[in-house]
Backbone as a printed PyTorch tensor [residue, N CA C, xyz], in Angstrom:
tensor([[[-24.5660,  -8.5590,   6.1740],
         [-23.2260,  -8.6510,   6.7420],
         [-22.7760, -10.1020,   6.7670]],

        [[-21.5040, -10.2200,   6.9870],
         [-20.5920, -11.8350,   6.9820],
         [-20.1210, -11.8780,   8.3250]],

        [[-19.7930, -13.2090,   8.4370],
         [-19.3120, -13.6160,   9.5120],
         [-17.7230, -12.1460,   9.6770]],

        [[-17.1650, -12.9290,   8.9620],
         [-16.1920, -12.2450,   8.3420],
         [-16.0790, -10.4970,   9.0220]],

        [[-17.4450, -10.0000,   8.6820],
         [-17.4410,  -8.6020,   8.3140],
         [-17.7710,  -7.9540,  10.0450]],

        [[-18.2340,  -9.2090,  10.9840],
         [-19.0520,  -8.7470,  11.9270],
         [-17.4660,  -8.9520,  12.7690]],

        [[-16.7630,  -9.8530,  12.6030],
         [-15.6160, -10.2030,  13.5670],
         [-14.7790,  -8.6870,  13.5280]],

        [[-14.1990,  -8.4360,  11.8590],
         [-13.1470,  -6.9910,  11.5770],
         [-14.7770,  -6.0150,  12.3000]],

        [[-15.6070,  -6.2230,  12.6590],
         [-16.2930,  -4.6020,  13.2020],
         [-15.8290,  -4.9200,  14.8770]],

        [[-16.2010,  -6.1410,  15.0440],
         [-15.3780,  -6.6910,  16.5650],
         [-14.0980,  -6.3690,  16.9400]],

        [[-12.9870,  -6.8070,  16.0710],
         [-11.9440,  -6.8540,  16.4000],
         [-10.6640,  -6.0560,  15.8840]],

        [[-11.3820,  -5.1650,  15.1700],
         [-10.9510,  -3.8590,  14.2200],
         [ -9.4640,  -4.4030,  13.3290]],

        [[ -9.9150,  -5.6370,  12.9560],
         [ -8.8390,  -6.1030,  12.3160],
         [ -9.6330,  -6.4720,  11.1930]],

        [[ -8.9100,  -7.0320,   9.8090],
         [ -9.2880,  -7.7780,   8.8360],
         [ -8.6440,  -9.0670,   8.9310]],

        [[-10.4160,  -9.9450,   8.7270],
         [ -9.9140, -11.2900,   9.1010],
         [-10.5280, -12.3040,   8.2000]],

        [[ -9.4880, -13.3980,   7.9640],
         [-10.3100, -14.2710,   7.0360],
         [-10.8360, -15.6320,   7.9780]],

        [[-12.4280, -16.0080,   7.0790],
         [-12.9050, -17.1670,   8.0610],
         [-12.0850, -18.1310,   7.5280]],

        [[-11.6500, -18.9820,   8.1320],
         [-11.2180, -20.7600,   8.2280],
         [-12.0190, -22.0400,   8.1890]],

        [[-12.8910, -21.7190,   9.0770],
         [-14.2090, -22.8410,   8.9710],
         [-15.2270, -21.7490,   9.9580]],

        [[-16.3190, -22.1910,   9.5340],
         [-17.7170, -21.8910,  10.3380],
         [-18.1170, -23.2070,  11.3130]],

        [[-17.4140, -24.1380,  11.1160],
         [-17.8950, -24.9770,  12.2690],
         [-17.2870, -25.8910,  12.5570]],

        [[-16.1550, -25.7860,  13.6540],
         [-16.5280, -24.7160,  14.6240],
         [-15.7410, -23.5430,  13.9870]],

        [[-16.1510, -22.3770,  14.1370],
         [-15.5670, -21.0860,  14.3790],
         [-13.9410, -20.9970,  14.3440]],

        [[-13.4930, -20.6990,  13.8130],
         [-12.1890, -20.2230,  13.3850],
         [-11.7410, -19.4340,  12.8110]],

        [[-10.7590, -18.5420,  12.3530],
         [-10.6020, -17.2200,  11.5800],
         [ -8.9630, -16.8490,  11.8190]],

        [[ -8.3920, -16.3610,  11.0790],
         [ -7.3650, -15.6770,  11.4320],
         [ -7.3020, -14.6490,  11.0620]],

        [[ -6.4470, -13.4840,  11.4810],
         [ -6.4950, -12.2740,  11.6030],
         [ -5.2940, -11.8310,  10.7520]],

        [[ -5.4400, -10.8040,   9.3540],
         [ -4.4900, -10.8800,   8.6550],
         [ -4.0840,  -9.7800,   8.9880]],

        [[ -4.9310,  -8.5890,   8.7910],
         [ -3.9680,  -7.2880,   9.2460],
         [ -4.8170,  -6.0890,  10.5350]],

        [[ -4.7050,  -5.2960,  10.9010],
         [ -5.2770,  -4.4640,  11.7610],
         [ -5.6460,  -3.4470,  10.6530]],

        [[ -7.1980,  -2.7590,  10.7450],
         [ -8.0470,  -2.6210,  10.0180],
         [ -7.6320,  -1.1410,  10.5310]],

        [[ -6.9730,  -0.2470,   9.4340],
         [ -6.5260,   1.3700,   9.8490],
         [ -7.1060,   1.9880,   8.2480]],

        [[ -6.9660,   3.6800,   8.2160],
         [ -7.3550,   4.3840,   7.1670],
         [ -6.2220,   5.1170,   7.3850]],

        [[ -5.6850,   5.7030,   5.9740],
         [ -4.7940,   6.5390,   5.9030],
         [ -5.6690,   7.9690,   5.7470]],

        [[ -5.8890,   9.2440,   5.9710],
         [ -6.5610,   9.9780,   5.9710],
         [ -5.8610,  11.4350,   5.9220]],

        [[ -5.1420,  11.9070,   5.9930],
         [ -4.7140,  13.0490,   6.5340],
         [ -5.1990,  13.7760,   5.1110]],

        [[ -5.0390,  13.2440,   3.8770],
         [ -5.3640,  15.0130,   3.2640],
         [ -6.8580,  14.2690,   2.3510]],

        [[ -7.6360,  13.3520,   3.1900],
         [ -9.0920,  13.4520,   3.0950],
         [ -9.0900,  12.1540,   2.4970]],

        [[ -7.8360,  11.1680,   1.9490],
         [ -8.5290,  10.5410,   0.9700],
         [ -9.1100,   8.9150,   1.4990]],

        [[ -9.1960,   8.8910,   2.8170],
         [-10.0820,   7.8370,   3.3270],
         [ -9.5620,   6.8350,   2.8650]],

        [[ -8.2230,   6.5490,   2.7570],
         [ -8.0930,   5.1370,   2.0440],
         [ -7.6760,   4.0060,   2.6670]],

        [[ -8.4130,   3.1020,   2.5710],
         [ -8.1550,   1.9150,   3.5220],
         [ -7.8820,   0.3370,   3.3540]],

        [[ -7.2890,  -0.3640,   4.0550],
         [ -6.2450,  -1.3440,   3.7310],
         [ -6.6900,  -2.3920,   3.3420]],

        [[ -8.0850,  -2.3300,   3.2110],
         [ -8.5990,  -4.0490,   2.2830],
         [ -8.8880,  -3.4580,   1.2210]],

        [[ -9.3300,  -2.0920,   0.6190],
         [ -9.2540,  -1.5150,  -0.8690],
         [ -7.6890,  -1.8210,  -1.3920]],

        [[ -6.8030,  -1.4980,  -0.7140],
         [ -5.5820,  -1.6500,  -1.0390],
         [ -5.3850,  -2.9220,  -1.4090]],

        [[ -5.3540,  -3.7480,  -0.5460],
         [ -5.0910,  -5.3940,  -0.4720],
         [ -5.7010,  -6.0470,  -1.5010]],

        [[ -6.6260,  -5.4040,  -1.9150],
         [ -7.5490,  -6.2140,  -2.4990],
         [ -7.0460,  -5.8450,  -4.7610]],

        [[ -6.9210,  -4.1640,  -4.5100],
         [ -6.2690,  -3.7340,  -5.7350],
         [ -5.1630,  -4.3110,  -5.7780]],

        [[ -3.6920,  -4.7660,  -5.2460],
         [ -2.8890,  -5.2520,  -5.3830],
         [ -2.9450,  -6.7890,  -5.5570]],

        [[ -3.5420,  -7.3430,  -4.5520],
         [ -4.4060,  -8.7580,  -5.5860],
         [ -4.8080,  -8.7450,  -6.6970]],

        [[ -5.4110,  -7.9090,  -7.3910],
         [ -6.0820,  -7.7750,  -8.7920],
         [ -5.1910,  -7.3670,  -9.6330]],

        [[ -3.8230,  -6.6420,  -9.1600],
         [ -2.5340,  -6.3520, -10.0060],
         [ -1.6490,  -7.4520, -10.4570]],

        [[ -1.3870,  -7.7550,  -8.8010],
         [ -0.5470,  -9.6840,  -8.9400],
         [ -1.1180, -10.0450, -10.3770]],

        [[ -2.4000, -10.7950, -10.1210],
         [ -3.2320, -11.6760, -11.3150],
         [ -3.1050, -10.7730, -12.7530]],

        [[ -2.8850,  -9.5380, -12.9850],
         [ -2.4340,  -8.8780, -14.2820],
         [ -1.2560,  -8.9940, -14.6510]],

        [[ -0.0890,  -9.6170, -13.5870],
         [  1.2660,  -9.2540, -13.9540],
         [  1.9380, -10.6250, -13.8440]],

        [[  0.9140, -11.6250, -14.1110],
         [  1.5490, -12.6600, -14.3880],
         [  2.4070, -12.8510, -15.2110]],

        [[  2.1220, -12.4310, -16.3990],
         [  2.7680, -13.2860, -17.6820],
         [  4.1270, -11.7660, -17.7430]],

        [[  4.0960, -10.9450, -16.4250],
         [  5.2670, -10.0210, -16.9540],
         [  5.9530, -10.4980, -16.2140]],

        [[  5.9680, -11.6480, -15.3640],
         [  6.9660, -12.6040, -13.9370],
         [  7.0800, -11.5220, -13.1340]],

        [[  6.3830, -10.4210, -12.6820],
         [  6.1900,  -9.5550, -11.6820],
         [  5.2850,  -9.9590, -10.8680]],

        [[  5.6680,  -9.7820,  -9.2830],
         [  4.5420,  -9.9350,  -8.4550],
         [  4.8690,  -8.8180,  -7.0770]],

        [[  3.9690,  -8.3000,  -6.7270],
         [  4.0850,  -6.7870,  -5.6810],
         [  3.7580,  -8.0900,  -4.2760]],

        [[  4.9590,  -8.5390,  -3.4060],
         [  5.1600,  -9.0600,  -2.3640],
         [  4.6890,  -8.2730,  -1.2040]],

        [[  4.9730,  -7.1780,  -0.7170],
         [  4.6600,  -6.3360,  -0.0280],
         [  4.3630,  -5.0490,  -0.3930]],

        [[  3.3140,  -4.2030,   0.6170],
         [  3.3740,  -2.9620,   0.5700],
         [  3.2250,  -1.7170,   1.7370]],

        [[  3.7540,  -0.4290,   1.3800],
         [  3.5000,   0.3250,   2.7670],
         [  3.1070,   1.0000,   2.0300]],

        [[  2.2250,   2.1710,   2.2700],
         [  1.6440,   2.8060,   2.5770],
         [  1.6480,   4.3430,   3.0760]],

        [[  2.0910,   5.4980,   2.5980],
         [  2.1330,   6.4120,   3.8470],
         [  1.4300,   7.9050,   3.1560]],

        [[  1.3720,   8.6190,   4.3690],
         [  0.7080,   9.9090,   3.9710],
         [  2.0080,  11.2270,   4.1390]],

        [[  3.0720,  11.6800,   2.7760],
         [  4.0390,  12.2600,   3.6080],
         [  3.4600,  13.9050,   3.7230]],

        [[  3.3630,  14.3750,   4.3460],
         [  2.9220,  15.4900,   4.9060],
         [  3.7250,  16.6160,   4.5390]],

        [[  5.5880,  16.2500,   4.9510],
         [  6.2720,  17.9330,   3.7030],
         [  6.2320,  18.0870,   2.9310]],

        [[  5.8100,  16.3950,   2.1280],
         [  6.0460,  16.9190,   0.6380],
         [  4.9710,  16.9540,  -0.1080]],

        [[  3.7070,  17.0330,   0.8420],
         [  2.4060,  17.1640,   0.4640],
         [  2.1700,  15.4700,  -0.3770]],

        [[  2.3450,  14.8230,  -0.0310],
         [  2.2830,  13.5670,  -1.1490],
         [  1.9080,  12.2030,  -0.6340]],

        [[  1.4220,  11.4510,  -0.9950],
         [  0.9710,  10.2260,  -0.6170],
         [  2.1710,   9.2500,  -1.6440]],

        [[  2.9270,   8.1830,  -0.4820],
         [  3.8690,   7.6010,  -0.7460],
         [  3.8230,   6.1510,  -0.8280]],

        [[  4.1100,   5.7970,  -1.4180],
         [  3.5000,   3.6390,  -1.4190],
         [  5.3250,   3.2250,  -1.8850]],

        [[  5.5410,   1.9340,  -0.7960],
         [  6.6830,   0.9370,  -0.9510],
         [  6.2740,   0.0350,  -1.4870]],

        [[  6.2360,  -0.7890,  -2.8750],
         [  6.0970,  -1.8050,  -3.2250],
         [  6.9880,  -2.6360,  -3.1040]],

        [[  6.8940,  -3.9720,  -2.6530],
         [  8.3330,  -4.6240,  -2.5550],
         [  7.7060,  -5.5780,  -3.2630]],

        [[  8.8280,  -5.8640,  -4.3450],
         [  8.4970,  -7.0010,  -5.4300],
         [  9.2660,  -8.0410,  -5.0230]],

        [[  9.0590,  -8.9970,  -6.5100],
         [  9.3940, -10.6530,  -6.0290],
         [ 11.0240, -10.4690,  -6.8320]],

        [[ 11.4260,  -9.6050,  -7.1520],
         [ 12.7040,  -9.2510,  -7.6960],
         [ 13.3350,  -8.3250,  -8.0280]],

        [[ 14.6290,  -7.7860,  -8.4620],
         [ 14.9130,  -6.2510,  -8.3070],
         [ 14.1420,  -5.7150,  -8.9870]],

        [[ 14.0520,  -4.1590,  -8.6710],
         [ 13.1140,  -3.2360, -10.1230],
         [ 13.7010,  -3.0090, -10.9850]],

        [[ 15.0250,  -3.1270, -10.7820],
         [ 16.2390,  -2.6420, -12.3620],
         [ 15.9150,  -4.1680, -13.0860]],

        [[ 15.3830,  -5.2390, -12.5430],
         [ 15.1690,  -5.8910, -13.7280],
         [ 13.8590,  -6.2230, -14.5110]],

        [[ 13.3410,  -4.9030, -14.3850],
         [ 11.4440,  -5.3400, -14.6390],
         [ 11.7100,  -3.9660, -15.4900]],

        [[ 11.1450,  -3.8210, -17.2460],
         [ 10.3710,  -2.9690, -17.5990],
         [ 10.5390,  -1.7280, -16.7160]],

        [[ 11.0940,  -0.2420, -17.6200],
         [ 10.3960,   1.0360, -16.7060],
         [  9.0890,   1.4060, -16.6970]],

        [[  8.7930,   0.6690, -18.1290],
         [  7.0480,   1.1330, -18.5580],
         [  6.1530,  -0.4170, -17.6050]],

        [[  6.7190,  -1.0960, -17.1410],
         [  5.5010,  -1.9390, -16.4620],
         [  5.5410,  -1.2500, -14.8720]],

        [[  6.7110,  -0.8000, -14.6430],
         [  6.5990,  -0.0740, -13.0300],
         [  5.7390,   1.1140, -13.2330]],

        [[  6.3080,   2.0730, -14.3950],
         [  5.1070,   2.9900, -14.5040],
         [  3.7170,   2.8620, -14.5230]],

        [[  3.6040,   1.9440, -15.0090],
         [  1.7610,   1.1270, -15.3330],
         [  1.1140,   0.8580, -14.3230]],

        [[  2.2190,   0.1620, -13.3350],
         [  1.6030,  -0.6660, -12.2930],
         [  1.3590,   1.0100, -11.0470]],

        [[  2.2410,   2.0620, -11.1240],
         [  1.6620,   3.1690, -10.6940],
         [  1.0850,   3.8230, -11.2670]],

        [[  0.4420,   4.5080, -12.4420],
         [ -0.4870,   4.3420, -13.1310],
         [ -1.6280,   4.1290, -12.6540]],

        [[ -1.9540,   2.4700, -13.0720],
         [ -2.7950,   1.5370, -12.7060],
         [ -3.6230,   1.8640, -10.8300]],

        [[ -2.4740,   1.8050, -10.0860],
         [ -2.5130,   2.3550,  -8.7520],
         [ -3.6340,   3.3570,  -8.7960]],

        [[ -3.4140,   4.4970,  -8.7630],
         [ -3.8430,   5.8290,  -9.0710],
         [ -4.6910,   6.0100,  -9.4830]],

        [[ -5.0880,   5.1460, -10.5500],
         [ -6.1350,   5.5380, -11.3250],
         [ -7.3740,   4.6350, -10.9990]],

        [[ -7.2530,   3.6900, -10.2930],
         [ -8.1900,   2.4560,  -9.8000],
         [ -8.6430,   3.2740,  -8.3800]],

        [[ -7.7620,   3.4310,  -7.8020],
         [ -8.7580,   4.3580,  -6.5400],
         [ -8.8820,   5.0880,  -6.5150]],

        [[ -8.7050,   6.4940,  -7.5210],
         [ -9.7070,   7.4630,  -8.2400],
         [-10.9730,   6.8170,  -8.4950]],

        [[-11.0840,   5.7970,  -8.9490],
         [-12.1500,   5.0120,  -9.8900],
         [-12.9980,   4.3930,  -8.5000]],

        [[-12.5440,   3.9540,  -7.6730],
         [-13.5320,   2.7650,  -6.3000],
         [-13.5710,   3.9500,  -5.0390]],

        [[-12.8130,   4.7740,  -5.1860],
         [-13.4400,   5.8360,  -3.6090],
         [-12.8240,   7.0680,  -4.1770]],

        [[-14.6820,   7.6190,  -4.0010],
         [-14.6060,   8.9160,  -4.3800],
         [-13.9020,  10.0470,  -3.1990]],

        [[-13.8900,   9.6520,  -1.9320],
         [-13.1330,  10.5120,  -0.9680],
         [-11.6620,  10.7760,  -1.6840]],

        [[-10.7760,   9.4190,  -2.1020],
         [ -9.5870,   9.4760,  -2.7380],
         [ -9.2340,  10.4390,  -4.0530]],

        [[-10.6660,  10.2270,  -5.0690],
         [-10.9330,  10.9710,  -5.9870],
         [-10.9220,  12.8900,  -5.1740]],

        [[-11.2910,  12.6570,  -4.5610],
         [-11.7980,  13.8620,  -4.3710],
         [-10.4430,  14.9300,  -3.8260]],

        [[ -9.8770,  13.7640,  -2.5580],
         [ -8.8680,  14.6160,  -2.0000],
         [ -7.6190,  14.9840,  -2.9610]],

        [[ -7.7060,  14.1560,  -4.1850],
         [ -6.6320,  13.9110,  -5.4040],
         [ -6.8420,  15.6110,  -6.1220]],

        [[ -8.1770,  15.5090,  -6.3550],
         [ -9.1680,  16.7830,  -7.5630],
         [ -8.9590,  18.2810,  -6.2250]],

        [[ -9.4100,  18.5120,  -5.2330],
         [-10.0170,  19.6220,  -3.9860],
         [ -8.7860,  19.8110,  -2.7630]],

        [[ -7.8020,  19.1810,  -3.0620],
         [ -6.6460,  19.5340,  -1.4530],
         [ -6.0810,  20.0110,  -1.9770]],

        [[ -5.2930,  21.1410,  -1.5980],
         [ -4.5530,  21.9990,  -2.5110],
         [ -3.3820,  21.7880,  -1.8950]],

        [[ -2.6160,  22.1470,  -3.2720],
         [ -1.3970,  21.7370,  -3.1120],
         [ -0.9790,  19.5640,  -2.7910]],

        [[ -1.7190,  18.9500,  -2.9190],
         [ -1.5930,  17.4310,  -3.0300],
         [ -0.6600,  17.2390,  -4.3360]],

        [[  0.2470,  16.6280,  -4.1780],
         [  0.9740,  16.3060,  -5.6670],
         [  0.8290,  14.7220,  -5.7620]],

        [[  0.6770,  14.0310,  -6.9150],
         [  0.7620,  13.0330,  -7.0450],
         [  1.4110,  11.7540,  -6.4760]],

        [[  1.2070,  10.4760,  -6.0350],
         [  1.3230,   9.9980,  -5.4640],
         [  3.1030,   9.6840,  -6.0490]],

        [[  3.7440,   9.0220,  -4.6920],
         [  4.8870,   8.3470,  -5.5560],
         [  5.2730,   6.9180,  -5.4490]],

        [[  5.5900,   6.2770,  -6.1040],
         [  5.8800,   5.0290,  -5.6250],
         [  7.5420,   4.3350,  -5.5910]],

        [[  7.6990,   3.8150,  -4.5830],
         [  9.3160,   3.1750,  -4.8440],
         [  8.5720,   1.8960,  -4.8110]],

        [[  9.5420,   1.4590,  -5.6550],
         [  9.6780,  -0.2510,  -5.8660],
         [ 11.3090,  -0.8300,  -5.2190]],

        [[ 10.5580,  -1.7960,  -4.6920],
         [ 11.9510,  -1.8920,  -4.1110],
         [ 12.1390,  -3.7450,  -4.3090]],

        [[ 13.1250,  -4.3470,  -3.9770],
         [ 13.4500,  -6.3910,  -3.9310],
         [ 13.3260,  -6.3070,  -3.2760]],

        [[ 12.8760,  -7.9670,  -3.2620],
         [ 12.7750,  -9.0040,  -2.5090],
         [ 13.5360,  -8.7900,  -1.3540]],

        [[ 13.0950,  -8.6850,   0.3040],
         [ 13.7420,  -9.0400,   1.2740],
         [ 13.6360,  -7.4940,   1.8090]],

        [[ 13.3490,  -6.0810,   1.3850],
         [ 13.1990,  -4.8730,   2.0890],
         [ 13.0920,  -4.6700,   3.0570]],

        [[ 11.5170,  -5.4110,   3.3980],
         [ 11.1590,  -5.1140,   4.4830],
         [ 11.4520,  -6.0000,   5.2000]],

        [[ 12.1050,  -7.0530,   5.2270],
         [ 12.6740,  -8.3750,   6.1140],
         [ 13.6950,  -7.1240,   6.7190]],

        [[ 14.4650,  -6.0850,   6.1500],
         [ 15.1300,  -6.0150,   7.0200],
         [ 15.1910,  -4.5370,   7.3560]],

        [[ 14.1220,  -4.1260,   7.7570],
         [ 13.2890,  -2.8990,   8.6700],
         [ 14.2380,  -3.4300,  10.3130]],

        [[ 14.8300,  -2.5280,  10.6750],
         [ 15.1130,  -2.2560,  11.8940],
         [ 13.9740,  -2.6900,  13.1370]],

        [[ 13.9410,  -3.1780,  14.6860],
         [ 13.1600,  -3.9330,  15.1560],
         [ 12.3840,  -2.7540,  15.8730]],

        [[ 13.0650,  -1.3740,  15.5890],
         [ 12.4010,  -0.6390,  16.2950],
         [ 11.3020,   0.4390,  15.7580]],

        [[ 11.4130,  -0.4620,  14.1320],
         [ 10.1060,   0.4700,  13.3380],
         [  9.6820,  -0.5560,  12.5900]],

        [[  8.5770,  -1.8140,  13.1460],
         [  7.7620,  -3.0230,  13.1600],
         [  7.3240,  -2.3010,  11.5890]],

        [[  7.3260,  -3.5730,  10.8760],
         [  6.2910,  -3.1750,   9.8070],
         [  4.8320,  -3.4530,   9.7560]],

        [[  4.3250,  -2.8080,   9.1240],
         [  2.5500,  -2.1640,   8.8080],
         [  2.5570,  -1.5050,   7.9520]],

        [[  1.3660,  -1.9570,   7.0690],
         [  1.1620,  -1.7570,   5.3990],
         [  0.6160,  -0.0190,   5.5450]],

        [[  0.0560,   0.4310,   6.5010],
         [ -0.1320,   1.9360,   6.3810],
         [  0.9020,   2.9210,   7.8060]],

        [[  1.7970,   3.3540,   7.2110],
         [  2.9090,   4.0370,   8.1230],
         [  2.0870,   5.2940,   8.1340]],

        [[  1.5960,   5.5270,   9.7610],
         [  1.0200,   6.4030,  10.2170],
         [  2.0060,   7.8850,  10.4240]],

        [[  3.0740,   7.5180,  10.4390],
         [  3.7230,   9.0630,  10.8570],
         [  3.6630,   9.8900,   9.8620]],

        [[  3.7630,  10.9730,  10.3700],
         [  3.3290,  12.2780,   9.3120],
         [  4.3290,  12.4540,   8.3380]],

        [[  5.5540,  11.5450,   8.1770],
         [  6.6340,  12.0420,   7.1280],
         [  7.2060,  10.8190,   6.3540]],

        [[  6.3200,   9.7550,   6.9910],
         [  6.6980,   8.6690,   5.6810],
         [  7.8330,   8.1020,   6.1500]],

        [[  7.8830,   8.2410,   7.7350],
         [  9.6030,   7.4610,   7.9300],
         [  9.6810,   6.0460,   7.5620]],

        [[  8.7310,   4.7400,   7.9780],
         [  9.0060,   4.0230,   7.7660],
         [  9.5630,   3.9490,   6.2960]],

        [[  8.6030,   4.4910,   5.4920],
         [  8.9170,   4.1420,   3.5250],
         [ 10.4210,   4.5950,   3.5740]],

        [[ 10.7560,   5.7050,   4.2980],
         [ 12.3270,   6.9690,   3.8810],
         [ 12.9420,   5.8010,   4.4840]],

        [[ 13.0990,   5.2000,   5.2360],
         [ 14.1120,   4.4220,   6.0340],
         [ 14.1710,   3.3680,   5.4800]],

        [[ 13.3920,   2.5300,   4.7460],
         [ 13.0890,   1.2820,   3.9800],
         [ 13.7570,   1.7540,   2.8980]],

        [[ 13.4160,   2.5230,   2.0670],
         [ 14.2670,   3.0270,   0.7300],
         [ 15.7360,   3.3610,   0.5630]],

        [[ 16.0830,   4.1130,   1.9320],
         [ 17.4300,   4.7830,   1.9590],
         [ 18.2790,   3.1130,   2.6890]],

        [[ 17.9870,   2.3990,   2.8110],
         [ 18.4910,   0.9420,   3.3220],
         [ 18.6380,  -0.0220,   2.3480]],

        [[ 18.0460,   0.5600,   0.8700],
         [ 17.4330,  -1.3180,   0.0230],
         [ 18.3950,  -0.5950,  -0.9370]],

        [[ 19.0470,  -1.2440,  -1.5310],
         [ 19.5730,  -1.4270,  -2.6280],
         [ 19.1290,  -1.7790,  -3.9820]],

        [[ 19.2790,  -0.8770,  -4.7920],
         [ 18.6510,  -0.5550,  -6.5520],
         [ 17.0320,  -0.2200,  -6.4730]],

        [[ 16.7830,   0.6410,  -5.5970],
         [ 15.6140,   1.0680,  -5.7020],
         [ 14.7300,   2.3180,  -6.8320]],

        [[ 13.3830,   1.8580,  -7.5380],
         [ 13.4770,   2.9010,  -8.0990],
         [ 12.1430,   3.5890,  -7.9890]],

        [[ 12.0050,   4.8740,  -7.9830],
         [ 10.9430,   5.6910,  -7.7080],
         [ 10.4450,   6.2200,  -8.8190]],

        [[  8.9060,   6.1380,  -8.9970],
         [  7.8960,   6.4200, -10.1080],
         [  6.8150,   7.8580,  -9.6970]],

        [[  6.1690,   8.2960, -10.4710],
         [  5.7410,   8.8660, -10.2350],
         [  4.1520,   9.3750, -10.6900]],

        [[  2.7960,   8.6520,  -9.9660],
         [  1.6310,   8.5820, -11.1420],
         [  1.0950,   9.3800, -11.7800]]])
């Protein structure tokens, strides 16, 4: 185990060290699982695949700024807000497709719970993704705080973020 690893079991957050001496750390996000139709998926797998996307999408001047997260429950579907570093009407349809794609198919590939609940939940339909500009989630209403995994059962934060942003576009992996 890491310093690192013993603090997020402490403080049920994910945290990066600063120095070991003395002791310092800051706390980047609160350490949650999205779970409802089994697929265990959790927010430093996430963080960490979207880091590894950034560094692929250099040379396309794309970069995924933010993300949410949600489990929508009517429509049987697991929902992700990407908020990029610029509109999506001006990026490639085939690099947004890729980059959901890519999504999908990488945590099929690193957690088999995800694999599994994808292959064995019936009725699960494929994930969807909106891409949305720069500034989305800057302007989330004060009374629905943002957090990269939106716990409610219907995906409000993502529905309310989308139906608010302007030239948004939705993919499908």
């Amino acid at each position: 185990s890491t310093t690192a690893g013993l603090l997020a079991v402490q403080t049920d957050s994910i945290v990066k060290i600063l120095s070991k001496g003395p002791l310092t750390w800051q706390r980047r996000r609160h350490f949650s699982v999205l779970n409802h139709f089994g697929e265990n998926l959790n927010l430093n797998e996430c963080d960490q695949l979207i880091a590894e996307l950034n560094d692929a999408l250099i040379d396309q001047g794309v970069l995924i700024r933010e993300m949410i997260v949600a489990d929508d429950v009517n429509n049987r579907c697991q929902r992700w807000l990407l908020e990029l570093n610029q509109q999506p009407s001006s990026v490639k349809p085939a690099v947004l497709q890729s980059i959901a794609n890519k999504i999908h198919t990488e945590l099929s590939l690193r957690l088999p719970a995800y694999r599994k609940a994808h292959i064995d939940y019936v009725g699960i339909q494929p994930p969807q993704f909106h891409f949305a500009g720069r500034g989305t989630l800057l302007n989330l209403p004060e009374r629905m705080p943002y957090t990269a995994f939106d716990t409610s059962t219907n995906a409000q934060l993502i529905y309310h973020a989308v139906k608010h942003s302007t030239g948004h576009i939705t993919v499908q992996a």
